[in-house]
Structure formats: structure tokens, C-alpha cells
Coordinates of C-alpha atoms in Angstrom, one line a residue:
M735 CA 137.6 137.9 70.5
S736 CA 135.2 134.6 69.6
W737 CA 132.1 136.3 71.4
Y738 CA 132.6 139.5 69.2
V739 CA 133.7 137.0 66.0
L740 CA 130.1 135.5 66.8
R741 CA 128.1 138.7 67.1
R742 CA 129.3 140.4 63.7
L743 CA 128.8 137.4 61.9
A744 CA 125.3 137.4 63.4
L745 CA 124.5 140.8 62.2
I746 CA 125.4 139.9 59.1
V747 CA 122.1 138.5 58.3
P748 CA 120.0 141.8 59.4
T749 CA 122.5 143.6 57.5
L750 CA 121.6 141.5 53.7
F751 CA 118.4 141.5 54.4
G752 CA 117.8 145.4 55.5
I753 CA 120.1 145.8 51.9
L754 CA 118.3 143.6 50.0
V755 CA 114.8 144.8 51.2
L756 CA 115.8 148.2 50.5
N757 CA 117.1 147.7 46.6
F758 CA 113.7 145.8 45.8
I759 CA 112.0 148.7 46.7
I760 CA 113.8 150.8 44.6
V761 CA 114.1 148.1 41.8
Q762 CA 109.8 147.9 42.1
A763 CA 109.4 152.1 41.9
A764 CA 111.8 152.0 39.3
P765 CA 110.1 152.9 35.5
G766 CA 110.7 150.3 33.0
G767 CA 111.7 146.6 33.4
P768 CA 111.4 142.8 31.5
V769 CA 107.8 143.0 30.7
E770 CA 108.1 146.3 29.4
R771 CA 111.2 145.3 27.6
M772 CA 109.3 141.9 26.2
V773 CA 106.5 144.2 25.3
A774 CA 108.2 146.9 23.1
E775 CA 110.1 144.1 21.9
L776 CA 106.9 142.5 20.5
K777 CA 105.8 145.9 19.6
G778 CA 108.2 146.5 17.0
M779 CA 109.5 149.0 19.0
H780 CA 113.3 148.1 20.6
T781 CA 115.6 147.5 18.0
S782 CA 118.5 146.4 20.0
A783 CA 117.6 143.3 21.6
T784 CA 120.0 139.9 21.1
G785 CA 119.0 136.7 18.9
Q786 CA 118.2 134.8 22.1
F787 CA 115.4 137.8 23.2
A788 CA 113.8 137.7 19.5
G789 CA 113.8 134.4 19.6
T790 CA 111.7 134.3 22.4
S791 CA 109.5 137.2 22.0
A792 CA 109.1 134.8 18.6
D793 CA 107.8 132.1 20.8
M794 CA 106.0 134.2 22.8
I795 CA 103.8 135.6 19.8
Q796 CA 103.5 132.1 18.0
S797 CA 102.1 131.1 21.9
G798 CA 99.9 133.4 22.2
G799 CA 99.3 136.2 19.3
S800 CA 96.4 133.9 18.2
A801 CA 94.4 135.4 21.2
G802 CA 91.6 138.2 20.7
G803 CA 91.4 141.3 22.7
S804 CA 92.9 144.1 24.0
S805 CA 95.9 145.0 27.0
D806 CA 95.2 148.4 27.3
A807 CA 94.1 147.5 31.5
S808 CA 97.9 145.6 31.7
G809 CA 99.7 149.0 33.3
Y810 CA 101.9 148.3 31.2
R811 CA 103.4 151.1 28.5
G812 CA 102.7 150.3 24.9
S813 CA 101.0 147.5 26.1
Q814 CA 97.8 148.6 23.7
G815 CA 96.2 146.0 21.2
L816 CA 98.2 142.7 22.5
P817 CA 96.1 139.6 23.8
P818 CA 95.7 139.9 27.4
E819 CA 96.8 136.4 27.6
L820 CA 100.1 137.0 25.9
I821 CA 100.8 139.7 28.5
A822 CA 99.6 137.4 31.5
R823 CA 102.5 134.5 29.4
I824 CA 104.9 137.5 29.8
E825 CA 104.4 138.0 33.5
A826 CA 104.9 134.3 33.7
L827 CA 108.1 134.3 32.4
Y828 CA 109.6 136.7 34.7
G829 CA 107.7 135.7 37.7
F830 CA 106.0 138.6 37.7
D831 CA 102.3 136.9 37.8
K832 CA 103.3 136.8 41.2
P833 CA 102.8 139.4 44.4
P834 CA 106.1 142.0 45.3
L835 CA 106.3 140.0 48.6
E836 CA 105.4 136.8 47.6
R837 CA 108.3 137.6 45.5
F838 CA 110.8 138.8 47.7
L839 CA 110.2 135.9 50.1
L840 CA 110.9 133.3 47.5
M841 CA 113.9 135.0 45.9
L842 CA 115.3 135.0 50.0
K843 CA 114.6 131.6 50.6
N844 CA 116.6 131.1 46.9
Y845 CA 119.5 132.9 47.9
A846 CA 119.6 131.2 51.8
S847 CA 121.1 128.5 49.6
F848 CA 122.8 130.6 47.0
E849 CA 120.6 130.0 44.3
F850 CA 120.0 132.9 42.3
G851 CA 118.0 132.0 39.1
D852 CA 118.6 132.5 35.6
S853 CA 119.4 135.7 33.6
Y854 CA 116.2 136.8 31.9
Y855 CA 118.4 137.9 29.0
R856 CA 121.1 135.2 28.6
G857 CA 118.9 132.1 29.7
R858 CA 121.6 131.3 32.2
P859 CA 122.5 130.8 35.8
V860 CA 123.4 133.8 37.6
T861 CA 126.0 131.8 39.1
E862 CA 127.7 130.3 36.0
L863 CA 127.8 134.1 34.8
I864 CA 129.3 135.0 38.1
V865 CA 131.6 132.4 38.0
E866 CA 132.3 132.8 34.2
R867 CA 133.3 136.3 34.8
L868 CA 135.6 135.8 37.8
P869 CA 139.2 135.3 36.4
V870 CA 138.7 138.5 34.8
S871 CA 137.9 140.6 37.7
I872 CA 140.5 138.9 40.2
S873 CA 142.8 139.6 38.1
L874 CA 142.3 142.9 38.0
G875 CA 141.6 143.1 41.5
L876 CA 144.2 141.0 42.9
W877 CA 147.2 142.3 40.9
S878 CA 146.1 146.2 41.2
T879 CA 145.1 146.0 45.2
L880 CA 148.8 144.2 45.6
I881 CA 151.0 146.3 43.2
T882 CA 148.9 149.9 45.0
Y883 CA 149.4 148.7 48.5
L884 CA 153.6 147.8 47.6
I885 CA 154.3 151.3 46.0
S886 CA 151.6 153.2 48.2
I887 CA 152.6 152.4 51.4
P888 CA 156.6 152.3 51.0
L889 CA 156.1 155.6 49.1
G890 CA 154.0 157.2 51.4
I891 CA 156.6 156.5 54.7
R892 CA 159.3 157.8 53.0
K893 CA 157.5 160.8 52.0
A894 CA 156.8 161.5 55.4
V895 CA 160.3 160.7 56.7
R896 CA 161.2 163.2 53.9
H897 CA 159.1 165.7 54.5
G898 CA 159.1 169.0 53.2
T899 CA 162.6 168.0 51.4
P900 CA 162.9 167.5 47.3
F901 CA 161.9 163.7 47.6
D902 CA 158.7 165.1 48.9
V903 CA 158.2 167.8 46.3
W904 CA 158.4 166.2 43.4
S905 CA 157.0 163.3 44.0
S906 CA 154.0 164.7 45.5
S907 CA 153.7 166.6 41.9
A908 CA 154.0 163.0 40.1
I909 CA 151.2 161.8 42.5
I910 CA 149.2 164.7 42.1
V911 CA 149.5 164.1 38.2
G912 CA 148.4 160.6 38.8
Y913 CA 145.5 161.9 41.1
A914 CA 144.2 164.1 37.8
I915 CA 144.4 162.0 35.4
P916 CA 140.9 159.6 35.6
S917 CA 141.8 155.7 35.2
F918 CA 139.9 155.6 31.7
L919 CA 141.4 158.5 30.1
F920 CA 145.1 157.0 31.5
A921 CA 143.8 153.5 30.0
I922 CA 143.1 155.1 26.5
L923 CA 146.8 157.6 26.6
L924 CA 147.7 153.5 26.9
I925 CA 146.4 152.0 23.8
V926 CA 147.2 155.5 22.0
L927 CA 150.8 154.7 22.9
F928 CA 151.1 151.1 23.4
A929 CA 148.9 148.5 22.1
G930 CA 148.6 149.4 18.2
G931 CA 147.0 153.0 18.7
S932 CA 149.2 155.2 16.8
Y933 CA 152.8 154.4 18.0
L934 CA 153.8 151.2 19.3
D935 CA 152.8 147.7 18.9
W936 CA 154.0 145.7 22.1
F937 CA 150.6 144.8 24.1
P938 CA 147.6 143.2 23.2
L939 CA 143.9 145.5 23.3
R940 CA 141.8 142.4 23.9
G941 CA 140.9 139.6 26.5
L942 CA 142.5 138.1 29.2
T943 CA 144.5 135.7 26.7
S944 CA 145.0 134.8 23.6
D945 CA 142.6 132.4 21.5
N946 CA 145.6 129.8 21.4
W947 CA 146.2 129.6 25.0
Q948 CA 145.7 126.5 25.6
E949 CA 148.4 125.3 23.4
L950 CA 150.9 127.1 24.9
S951 CA 153.5 125.4 27.4
W952 CA 153.2 126.2 31.3
L953 CA 155.4 128.6 30.7
G954 CA 153.6 130.8 27.9
K955 CA 150.6 130.6 29.1
I956 CA 152.0 132.7 32.0
T957 CA 153.5 135.2 30.4
D958 CA 150.7 135.3 27.4
Y959 CA 148.6 136.1 30.7
L960 CA 151.1 138.9 31.6
W961 CA 151.1 140.1 28.4
H962 CA 147.4 140.8 28.7
I963 CA 146.9 141.7 31.7
T964 CA 149.8 144.8 31.8
L965 CA 148.3 147.7 30.4
P966 CA 144.8 146.9 32.0
T967 CA 146.5 146.8 35.7
I968 CA 148.6 149.3 35.1
A969 CA 146.0 152.3 34.0
I970 CA 144.5 150.8 37.8
V971 CA 147.3 151.6 40.1
I972 CA 147.8 155.1 38.5
G973 CA 144.0 156.2 39.5
N974 CA 144.3 154.6 42.8
F975 CA 147.6 154.8 44.4
A976 CA 147.6 158.5 44.8
T977 CA 144.9 158.7 48.0
L978 CA 146.6 155.7 50.0
T979 CA 150.5 157.6 49.1
M980 CA 148.9 160.6 51.0
L981 CA 146.7 158.4 53.7
T982 CA 149.7 156.3 54.3
K983 CA 151.8 159.6 54.8
N984 CA 149.5 162.1 57.0
S985 CA 149.3 158.9 59.5
F986 CA 153.1 158.4 59.6
L987 CA 153.0 162.2 60.6
D988 CA 150.9 162.3 62.3
E989 CA 152.4 159.3 64.8
I990 CA 156.1 160.8 64.2
S991 CA 154.8 163.8 65.4
K992 CA 154.0 162.4 69.1
L993 CA 155.7 162.1 72.1
Y994 CA 156.9 158.6 72.4
V995 CA 158.6 158.8 68.8
Q996 CA 160.9 161.0 70.3
T997 CA 161.4 159.4 73.4
A998 CA 162.6 156.5 71.8
M999 CA 164.9 158.3 69.7
A1000 CA 166.3 160.5 72.6
K1001 CA 166.7 156.3 73.7
G1002 CA 169.1 156.1 71.0
L1003 CA 166.7 153.8 68.4
S1004 CA 167.6 154.1 64.8
E1005 CA 165.5 155.7 62.5
N1006 CA 163.7 152.3 61.3
Q1007 CA 163.4 150.5 64.7
V1008 CA 161.0 153.4 65.4
L1009 CA 159.4 154.0 62.4
Y1010 CA 158.8 149.4 62.1
R1011 CA 158.4 148.7 65.8
H1012 CA 156.7 151.5 67.1
V1013 CA 155.4 153.9 64.7
F1014 CA 154.3 151.6 62.0
R1015 CA 151.7 149.5 64.2
N1016 CA 149.6 152.9 64.8
A1017 CA 150.0 154.2 61.5
M1018 CA 148.8 151.2 59.3
L1019 CA 145.6 151.3 62.0
I1020 CA 143.6 153.8 59.7
I1021 CA 145.5 151.8 56.0
I1022 CA 143.6 148.8 57.5
A1023 CA 139.9 150.4 58.2
G1024 CA 140.1 151.3 54.7
F1025 CA 141.0 147.9 52.6
P1026 CA 137.6 146.2 52.4
A1027 CA 135.9 149.1 50.8
A1028 CA 138.8 149.5 48.4
F1029 CA 139.4 145.7 47.9
V1030 CA 136.0 145.5 47.1
G1031 CA 135.3 148.2 44.7
M1032 CA 138.4 147.4 43.1
F1033 CA 137.3 143.7 42.8
F1034 CA 133.8 144.7 41.2
T1035 CA 133.2 148.3 40.5
G1036 CA 135.7 150.1 40.5
V1037 CA 137.2 148.8 37.1
L1038 CA 134.0 148.9 35.0
L1039 CA 135.4 151.8 32.5
I1040 CA 138.6 149.3 32.1
E1041 CA 136.7 146.1 31.3
Y1042 CA 135.1 148.2 29.1
I1043 CA 137.8 149.9 27.2
F1044 CA 140.3 147.1 27.0
S1045 CA 136.9 144.4 26.3
L1046 CA 137.1 142.3 29.9
E1047 CA 134.4 141.0 30.3
G1048 CA 134.2 141.0 34.7
L1049 CA 132.0 141.0 37.4
G1050 CA 131.8 145.2 37.0
L1051 CA 130.4 145.1 33.3
L1052 CA 127.7 142.6 33.6
G1053 CA 126.6 144.2 36.7
F1054 CA 126.4 147.3 34.5
E1055 CA 124.7 145.6 31.5
S1056 CA 122.1 144.1 34.0
V1057 CA 121.2 147.4 35.8
I1058 CA 120.6 149.0 31.7
N1059 CA 118.6 145.8 30.8
R1060 CA 117.2 145.6 34.1
D1061 CA 117.6 141.8 34.4
Y1062 CA 116.7 141.4 38.1
P1063 CA 118.4 137.9 38.6
V1064 CA 121.8 138.8 37.6
V1065 CA 121.0 142.3 39.8
F1066 CA 120.6 140.8 43.0
G1067 CA 122.5 137.8 42.8
T1068 CA 125.6 140.7 42.1
L1069 CA 124.4 142.3 44.7
F1070 CA 124.2 140.0 47.5
I1071 CA 127.2 138.3 46.8
F1072 CA 129.4 141.8 46.7
T1073 CA 127.7 142.9 50.0
L1074 CA 128.5 139.4 51.9
L1075 CA 131.8 139.5 50.6
G1076 CA 132.2 143.0 51.6
L1077 CA 130.9 142.3 55.6
L1078 CA 133.1 139.2 56.2
L1079 CA 136.1 141.3 54.6
K1080 CA 135.3 143.8 56.9
L1081 CA 135.4 141.4 60.2
V1082 CA 138.9 140.3 58.9
S1083 CA 140.0 143.6 59.0
D1084 CA 139.1 144.2 62.2
L1085 CA 140.7 140.9 63.4
T1086 CA 143.6 142.2 61.3
Y1087 CA 143.2 145.5 63.7
V1088 CA 144.3 143.0 66.4
L1089 CA 147.2 141.3 65.2
V1090 CA 149.2 145.2 63.9
D1091 CA 148.1 145.8 67.8
P1092 CA 147.5 143.8 70.6
R1093 CA 146.3 146.3 72.4
I1094 CA 143.1 146.1 70.8
D1095 CA 140.3 144.4 72.6
F1096 CA 136.9 144.7 70.5
D1097 CA 134.9 142.2 72.9
R1098 CA 135.1 145.4 75.1
R1099 CA 133.6 147.2 72.3
E1100 CA 129.4 148.1 72.8
F1101 CA 127.0 147.9 69.1

């Protein structure tokens, strides 16, 4: 097993490299970018920039606006009439004065030491932004994943055991309804019903904690935190537990129909003994296989709309805003961290296979 772990860890490096190369090429080919946005701001065509962005533009004009000439040959749309010296200053500001290959190699060198640079439009280190947003993503990801698995696995097992009974029928109907309603739509419904929308005003609508959270006692802090996280977590769970429940049910149904289960039952073992001593290990393998992707998706990107609706500044919203604003350091920094975490969780998933079923031997697998 140790040799398998070492091989998997060694494969993380080329995998990360390939993903970064592919995304870097896509970004280079995509229209728009920080230089174009700055040019648009200077030309008065971009009116939705932040105060910091506008302040940077003003500084650029003061430092380079006196130069004459035209930048028709600069290659940037909308740059006609701006001095070439000013365009060069903008390129140097964002590092676009270097060839793409040199920029990519410099990025790899910095990422090797987890140095992701500064955000173009927030003027702060990418690492600082990620750490600042982590509490929201951790809260949503861990609570929703934990509750989803605590509900889905027992429910899926019970549906498999009671397959075809009235319990299976009405629970399947409830699952279908939950699956058919998108998480963001259910979130809006929760706001209307319980967050002062049209009926009750039991839960807060914004943020992860109250403004006076630091002044509360430790019990008050816990209560306030749970009070804020309740509605977003419910919205996420409703949208995700249906798939896992049906996957668990089908996996257990497939195992229950096998000969070794009938043999165990014929020997006089109880239903729980058969389920949890024999069936559980085999049936749970497919559930464990999907855990890394489900966890990473729910942890970071899967709750984007929930973060937006409940005004929660998490990593999903940070990544989305960075893509829209062409904030490349944040885009590539979050991509690097998400990918690395996903690969490590996949390795943890494989190790969990062995804990669930010791008969699995990854050392014999060929890559």
C-alpha cells in the first residue's frame, strides 16, 4: 500500500501541471482581460469598476497621460487614442509585458511555494482572500455533507430492505420532489417562509454571524452561528440528498440479491447481521468512490448560488467573481488549490476502500 501511495502522490505533480497548462492556454485565447478592462476604464466605457480600480486608473493617467501619440498598434480593443507609454504601463502593472511562456514558468515557480500573487482588482494577496473566505465554505461544505450522508445512507438502506413497500413508494415520491426543486429555488422558498420574506421572520438573511458576535458568550456564539447557517444548509441538503439516497438503495439492492446473502440468511443470521457484516462493505464501495467529487463540489463550487442568495462570501462566489472580472491570480490560485485538494481526497478515498474491504489490494494494480 505504501508503494501505491507514493505513486499516487508522484502523479499529482504532472496532473496539476497538465490542468494548469490547459487552463492557461484557454485564458490566453479568451477575449478580454485585465489590460482590456483597464483600457475600457480609461476610455470611459467601463462604468461598473470599484473605487480601488478607478483610483488605479487615475494614478495611471497622472503618470502617463501627458505622453502623446496613438496606440492603434497596441493590439487591444478600444485603445485608440491612448499613449503607447500608458498601455505599456498597464501591461507592466499586470505582468503582461512578458511573453506567455515566461509568465507561465514564473507562475509555476511561485505556485511551487504556494505564492499566488495579488488580486488584480482587490489589491490583496490571493492567499489572504482564500483564507478569509474559508470559514463560509468550510461551514457550508462540512455541515451539508455530514447531514446529507447521515440522512441518505440510512434512508437508502431502509428503502432497499423495504423495496416495493408503501414506505419505499412515499419516500421515493418525497425524494423525487426534492430532486426536482433546484437548491437555489428552495433557498428562495425558505427565505419567503422563514427569513422575513412574506410570513415568518425566524432566521437571519445575511452573513455567517451577527454583527455583535464577538461580544457574545461562547454559548451565544455557537447559537448565533447555527442560527445563521440553518437555512443555507437545509437548501443545500435538499438539493443533494436525493441522488445519494437512490445510489445507496440501488447499491444495496444489487448486493442483497446475491447468493452469499441468501446463504447467510439460510444460516440463521439476523437481517442486521447480514446487512452490516456482509452487505455493507461491498455496497458502500460505490458510495465511497463518489465522495471526493461530491465533497469538493459541495465544498467550493456547488453552493455558489446559495452563497449569493444568502449573502455569504465563500470560495465559490470568490471564484465566480474572479472569472467574471478576469482576475487571473485568484482564478489560477483557487484552481490550483481546488485541484490539489481533489486529488488528495481521491487518494484518501482509495485508502478508505481498504478500510471498508481489506480484500482490496491497490499494490497489484497497474497504472
